[in-house]
Structure formats: structure tokens, C-alpha cells
């Protein structure tokens, strides 16, 4: 987080980082701006943070990222009551105020990667089927894939 150079109150700049990236260079844009760097997960939760620091106009600083929890994934399959794979079903995850979603492939499989260990609410929607939801799903390393069965609407 850092205040914009135009003097207005605060702002947020996002820099997507590669998993292997451990350092980056940052340069001050305004006189004595205070910066706070946070490593934020896909669902908006803070994984790690650096203490705030100040940069002068044009001053540069090499930033080394602090260690943070390794990413994990949530996988699963969506099927109907006969065990047939449901393709193109919307699978959503929600944690606090953030939401992300994906769609199942031709085999009914879905995957959310690059997550940190967290507890989420899961929802599944597919045309012609009842919606499905599961509260407080714990995402952690080594979690078995979910098997979700949808009932047809009447």
C-alpha cells in the first residue's frame, strides 16, 4: 500500500509475482512516501508483510520477500447422481469478502491452485441441477480431492 504521487489519501498497487520471485526493486515516486508491502493470497488474506518504510523521490530499494506459507490447492470432481461427470459447472470459493471461481472441465474436474492454507465456503452451480454449498472447507496440504454430487432439479 502506498499513497499516490498526486498527494491524495492512500492507494493500492498490485504487482503479480512469479512463485520463484524472491526479490524486486522499488523506486520512490514522491517525497518521503511511506510504503507497506504485503504478500496477499488469492482470496485476499495476508500471508506475510514487511514493516513500513519510507523512500524519497527517485530513491531505490531492493526488497527481499519474507518467507510465507507455501501454496496449496483444492481439487475435486462434480458428478450427477448416476456418477456422470458434469462439465462447465461453476465452482466458487469464498473467504471473508473475497470470492473466486472456476468451471469444471469435460471430466467434471476442477482445481484451485496457488492458495494458502485457509478455511473457505464452497458453492457449485450447474444448469438443470440443484445448487450445492459446503461451509468451512479447510484447504491444507495433502487434502484429498472433493467428490461433489449434484441432484437434478425437479
PDB file of C-alpha atoms in Angstrom:
ATOM      1  CA  UNK A   1       0.000   0.000   0.000  1.00  0.00           C
ATOM      2  CA  UNK A   2       1.260   3.460  -0.681  1.00  0.00           C
ATOM      3  CA  UNK A   3      -0.110   6.950  -1.131  1.00  0.00           C
ATOM      4  CA  UNK A   4      -0.346   8.049  -4.766  1.00  0.00           C
ATOM      5  CA  UNK A   5       2.143  10.653  -6.020  1.00  0.00           C
ATOM      6  CA  UNK A   6      -0.683  13.161  -6.549  1.00  0.00           C
ATOM      7  CA  UNK A   7      -0.991  13.667  -2.775  1.00  0.00           C
ATOM      8  CA  UNK A   8      -4.441  12.058  -2.437  1.00  0.00           C
ATOM      9  CA  UNK A   9      -5.123   9.765   0.536  1.00  0.00           C
ATOM     10  CA  UNK A  10      -3.654   6.319   0.072  1.00  0.00           C
ATOM     11  CA  UNK A  11      -3.830   3.804  -2.686  1.00  0.00           C
ATOM     12  CA  UNK A  12      -3.037   0.239  -3.525  1.00  0.00           C
ATOM     13  CA  UNK A  13      -0.769  -1.064  -6.231  1.00  0.00           C
ATOM     14  CA  UNK A  14      -0.688  -4.754  -7.123  1.00  0.00           C
ATOM     15  CA  UNK A  15       2.413  -6.425  -8.516  1.00  0.00           C
ATOM     16  CA  UNK A  16       1.818 -10.012  -9.579  1.00  0.00           C
ATOM     17  CA  UNK A  17       4.888 -12.066  -8.655  1.00  0.00           C
ATOM     18  CA  UNK A  18       6.065 -15.378 -10.000  1.00  0.00           C
ATOM     19  CA  UNK A  19       6.297 -18.189  -7.431  1.00  0.00           C
ATOM     20  CA  UNK A  20      10.073 -18.271  -7.862  1.00  0.00           C
ATOM     21  CA  UNK A  21      10.498 -14.494  -7.473  1.00  0.00           C
ATOM     22  CA  UNK A  22      12.052 -13.612  -4.111  1.00  0.00           C
ATOM     23  CA  UNK A  23      13.233 -10.035  -4.763  1.00  0.00           C
ATOM     24  CA  UNK A  24      12.192  -6.908  -6.628  1.00  0.00           C
ATOM     25  CA  UNK A  25      13.282  -3.286  -6.923  1.00  0.00           C
ATOM     26  CA  UNK A  26      11.027  -0.426  -5.849  1.00  0.00           C
ATOM     27  CA  UNK A  27      11.553   3.275  -6.524  1.00  0.00           C
ATOM     28  CA  UNK A  28      10.050   6.252  -4.694  1.00  0.00           C
ATOM     29  CA  UNK A  29       7.650   8.415  -6.709  1.00  0.00           C
ATOM     30  CA  UNK A  30       7.021  11.247  -4.260  1.00  0.00           C
ATOM     31  CA  UNK A  31       8.915  12.967  -1.476  1.00  0.00           C
ATOM     32  CA  UNK A  32       9.152  10.766   1.620  1.00  0.00           C
ATOM     33  CA  UNK A  33       6.380   8.336   0.798  1.00  0.00           C
ATOM     34  CA  UNK A  34       5.727   5.553   3.301  1.00  0.00           C
ATOM     35  CA  UNK A  35       5.241   2.109   1.826  1.00  0.00           C
ATOM     36  CA  UNK A  36       3.807  -1.048   3.315  1.00  0.00           C
ATOM     37  CA  UNK A  37       4.384  -4.283   1.422  1.00  0.00           C
ATOM     38  CA  UNK A  38       2.101  -7.251   1.981  1.00  0.00           C
ATOM     39  CA  UNK A  39       2.113 -10.658   0.355  1.00  0.00           C
ATOM     40  CA  UNK A  40      -1.589 -11.353  -0.256  1.00  0.00           C
ATOM     41  CA  UNK A  41      -3.157 -14.693  -1.179  1.00  0.00           C
ATOM     42  CA  UNK A  42      -5.617 -15.281  -3.998  1.00  0.00           C
ATOM     43  CA  UNK A  43      -8.567 -14.776  -1.640  1.00  0.00           C
ATOM     44  CA  UNK A  44      -7.241 -11.533  -0.150  1.00  0.00           C
ATOM     45  CA  UNK A  45      -5.728 -12.789   3.102  1.00  0.00           C
ATOM     46  CA  UNK A  46      -2.306 -11.510   4.173  1.00  0.00           C
ATOM     47  CA  UNK A  47       0.344 -14.234   4.004  1.00  0.00           C
ATOM     48  CA  UNK A  48       3.246 -12.099   5.154  1.00  0.00           C
ATOM     49  CA  UNK A  49       4.187  -8.425   5.488  1.00  0.00           C
ATOM     50  CA  UNK A  50       7.233  -6.183   5.702  1.00  0.00           C
ATOM     51  CA  UNK A  51       7.478  -3.383   8.255  1.00  0.00           C
ATOM     52  CA  UNK A  52       6.546   0.026   6.747  1.00  0.00           C
ATOM     53  CA  UNK A  53       9.471   2.068   5.370  1.00  0.00           C
ATOM     54  CA  UNK A  54      10.000   5.457   3.735  1.00  0.00           C
ATOM     55  CA  UNK A  55      11.503   6.236   0.315  1.00  0.00           C
ATOM     56  CA  UNK A  56      12.443   9.647  -1.026  1.00  0.00           C
ATOM     57  CA  UNK A  57      11.732  10.793  -4.588  1.00  0.00           C
ATOM     58  CA  UNK A  58      13.856   8.727  -7.001  1.00  0.00           C
ATOM     59  CA  UNK A  59      15.385   6.652  -4.185  1.00  0.00           C
ATOM     60  CA  UNK A  60      15.521   2.897  -4.872  1.00  0.00           C
ATOM     61  CA  UNK A  61      15.430  -0.059  -2.542  1.00  0.00           C
ATOM     62  CA  UNK A  62      15.936  -3.760  -3.184  1.00  0.00           C
ATOM     63  CA  UNK A  63      13.161  -5.728  -1.454  1.00  0.00           C
ATOM     64  CA  UNK A  64      13.650  -9.327  -0.364  1.00  0.00           C
ATOM     65  CA  UNK A  65      10.356 -11.062   0.286  1.00  0.00           C
ATOM     66  CA  UNK A  66       9.873 -12.640   3.715  1.00  0.00           C
ATOM     67  CA  UNK A  67       9.047 -16.342   3.874  1.00  0.00           C
ATOM     68  CA  UNK A  68       5.370 -17.205   3.779  1.00  0.00           C
ATOM     69  CA  UNK A  69       3.207 -20.306   3.833  1.00  0.00           C
ATOM     70  CA  UNK A  70       3.635 -22.491   0.739  1.00  0.00           C
ATOM     71  CA  UNK A  71       0.723 -22.559  -1.650  1.00  0.00           C
ATOM     72  CA  UNK A  72      -1.723 -25.445  -1.642  1.00  0.00           C
ATOM     73  CA  UNK A  73      -4.502 -26.482  -3.980  1.00  0.00           C
ATOM     74  CA  UNK A  74      -8.101 -27.642  -3.753  1.00  0.00           C
ATOM     75  CA  UNK A  75      -9.179 -30.214  -6.335  1.00  0.00           C
ATOM     76  CA  UNK A  76     -12.328 -32.182  -6.938  1.00  0.00           C
ATOM     77  CA  UNK A  77     -14.910 -33.552  -9.312  1.00  0.00           C
ATOM     78  CA  UNK A  78     -18.577 -32.728  -9.835  1.00  0.00           C
ATOM     79  CA  UNK A  79     -20.881 -35.573 -10.905  1.00  0.00           C
ATOM     80  CA  UNK A  80     -24.623 -36.263 -11.139  1.00  0.00           C
ATOM     81  CA  UNK A  81     -26.450 -38.883  -9.035  1.00  0.00           C
ATOM     82  CA  UNK A  82     -25.551 -41.584 -11.603  1.00  0.00           C
ATOM     83  CA  UNK A  83     -21.838 -40.739 -11.358  1.00  0.00           C
ATOM     84  CA  UNK A  84     -21.645 -38.971 -14.729  1.00  0.00           C
ATOM     85  CA  UNK A  85     -19.184 -36.072 -14.892  1.00  0.00           C
ATOM     86  CA  UNK A  86     -20.744 -32.594 -15.106  1.00  0.00           C
ATOM     87  CA  UNK A  87     -18.752 -30.277 -17.331  1.00  0.00           C
ATOM     88  CA  UNK A  88     -18.982 -26.480 -17.183  1.00  0.00           C
ATOM     89  CA  UNK A  89     -20.317 -26.402 -13.598  1.00  0.00           C
ATOM     90  CA  UNK A  90     -19.367 -23.216 -11.744  1.00  0.00           C
ATOM     91  CA  UNK A  91     -17.360 -23.919  -8.589  1.00  0.00           C
ATOM     92  CA  UNK A  92     -16.838 -20.962  -6.260  1.00  0.00           C
ATOM     93  CA  UNK A  93     -14.764 -20.294  -3.153  1.00  0.00           C
ATOM     94  CA  UNK A  94     -15.443 -17.514  -0.671  1.00  0.00           C
ATOM     95  CA  UNK A  95     -13.326 -16.311   2.240  1.00  0.00           C
ATOM     96  CA  UNK A  96     -14.376 -13.182   4.116  1.00  0.00           C
ATOM     97  CA  UNK A  97     -15.307 -10.643   1.406  1.00  0.00           C
ATOM     98  CA  UNK A  98     -13.316 -12.233  -1.455  1.00  0.00           C
ATOM     99  CA  UNK A  99     -14.645 -14.704  -3.998  1.00  0.00           C
ATOM    100  CA  UNK A 100     -13.028 -16.647  -6.815  1.00  0.00           C
ATOM    101  CA  UNK A 101     -14.469 -19.267  -9.139  1.00  0.00           C
ATOM    102  CA  UNK A 102     -13.635 -21.714 -11.897  1.00  0.00           C
ATOM    103  CA  UNK A 103     -15.526 -24.124 -14.156  1.00  0.00           C
ATOM    104  CA  UNK A 104     -15.289 -27.898 -14.343  1.00  0.00           C
ATOM    105  CA  UNK A 105     -13.618 -29.470 -17.367  1.00  0.00           C
ATOM    106  CA  UNK A 106     -15.056 -32.184 -19.656  1.00  0.00           C
ATOM    107  CA  UNK A 107     -14.388 -34.776 -16.918  1.00  0.00           C
ATOM    108  CA  UNK A 108     -16.167 -32.721 -14.244  1.00  0.00           C
ATOM    109  CA  UNK A 109     -12.858 -31.889 -12.568  1.00  0.00           C
ATOM    110  CA  UNK A 110     -11.885 -28.549 -11.045  1.00  0.00           C
ATOM    111  CA  UNK A 111      -8.756 -27.148  -9.433  1.00  0.00           C
ATOM    112  CA  UNK A 112      -7.932 -24.031  -7.438  1.00  0.00           C
ATOM    113  CA  UNK A 113      -4.157 -23.597  -7.255  1.00  0.00           C
ATOM    114  CA  UNK A 114      -1.861 -21.085  -5.564  1.00  0.00           C
ATOM    115  CA  UNK A 115      -3.937 -20.887  -2.401  1.00  0.00           C
ATOM    116  CA  UNK A 116      -2.632 -20.618   1.119  1.00  0.00           C
ATOM    117  CA  UNK A 117      -3.943 -22.801   3.937  1.00  0.00           C
ATOM    118  CA  UNK A 118      -7.308 -21.223   4.778  1.00  0.00           C
ATOM    119  CA  UNK A 119     -10.936 -22.110   5.522  1.00  0.00           C
ATOM    120  CA  UNK A 120     -13.459 -21.220   2.799  1.00  0.00           C
ATOM    121  CA  UNK A 121     -17.086 -21.702   1.810  1.00  0.00           C
ATOM    122  CA  UNK A 122     -17.571 -23.670  -1.408  1.00  0.00           C
ATOM    123  CA  UNK A 123     -20.506 -23.467  -3.828  1.00  0.00           C
ATOM    124  CA  UNK A 124     -21.354 -25.344  -7.028  1.00  0.00           C
ATOM    125  CA  UNK A 125     -23.926 -24.435  -9.694  1.00  0.00           C
ATOM    126  CA  UNK A 126     -24.828 -26.279 -12.893  1.00  0.00           C
ATOM    127  CA  UNK A 127     -27.733 -25.815 -15.301  1.00  0.00           C
ATOM    128  CA  UNK A 128     -30.505 -28.315 -14.589  1.00  0.00           C
ATOM    129  CA  UNK A 129     -29.189 -29.194 -11.120  1.00  0.00           C
ATOM    130  CA  UNK A 130     -29.764 -28.023  -7.560  1.00  0.00           C
ATOM    131  CA  UNK A 131     -27.104 -25.694  -6.174  1.00  0.00           C
ATOM    132  CA  UNK A 132     -24.661 -27.184  -3.683  1.00  0.00           C
ATOM    133  CA  UNK A 133     -22.806 -25.461  -0.851  1.00  0.00           C
ATOM    134  CA  UNK A 134     -20.351 -26.583   1.775  1.00  0.00           C
ATOM    135  CA  UNK A 135     -19.350 -24.320   4.664  1.00  0.00           C
ATOM    136  CA  UNK A 136     -15.948 -24.149   6.369  1.00  0.00           C
ATOM    137  CA  UNK A 137     -13.907 -26.245   3.948  1.00  0.00           C
ATOM    138  CA  UNK A 138     -10.330 -26.387   5.214  1.00  0.00           C
ATOM    139  CA  UNK A 139      -7.751 -26.034   2.464  1.00  0.00           C
ATOM    140  CA  UNK A 140      -4.475 -27.607   3.524  1.00  0.00           C
ATOM    141  CA  UNK A 141      -1.552 -29.547   2.070  1.00  0.00           C
ATOM    142  CA  UNK A 142      -2.369 -33.163   1.282  1.00  0.00           C
ATOM    143  CA  UNK A 143      -6.143 -32.691   1.252  1.00  0.00           C
ATOM    144  CA  UNK A 144      -7.961 -35.430  -0.675  1.00  0.00           C
ATOM    145  CA  UNK A 145      -9.914 -34.261  -3.763  1.00  0.00           C
ATOM    146  CA  UNK A 146     -13.578 -33.431  -3.150  1.00  0.00           C
ATOM    147  CA  UNK A 147     -16.290 -35.551  -4.768  1.00  0.00           C
ATOM    148  CA  UNK A 148     -19.459 -33.473  -5.200  1.00  0.00           C
ATOM    149  CA  UNK A 149     -22.750 -34.987  -6.350  1.00  0.00           C
ATOM    150  CA  UNK A 150     -25.486 -32.720  -7.705  1.00  0.00           C
ATOM    151  CA  UNK A 151     -29.165 -33.653  -7.788  1.00  0.00           C
ATOM    152  CA  UNK A 152     -31.270 -32.714 -10.822  1.00  0.00           C
ATOM    153  CA  UNK A 153     -33.867 -30.003 -10.357  1.00  0.00           C
ATOM    154  CA  UNK A 154     -37.459 -31.165 -10.471  1.00  0.00           C
TER     155      UNK A 154
END
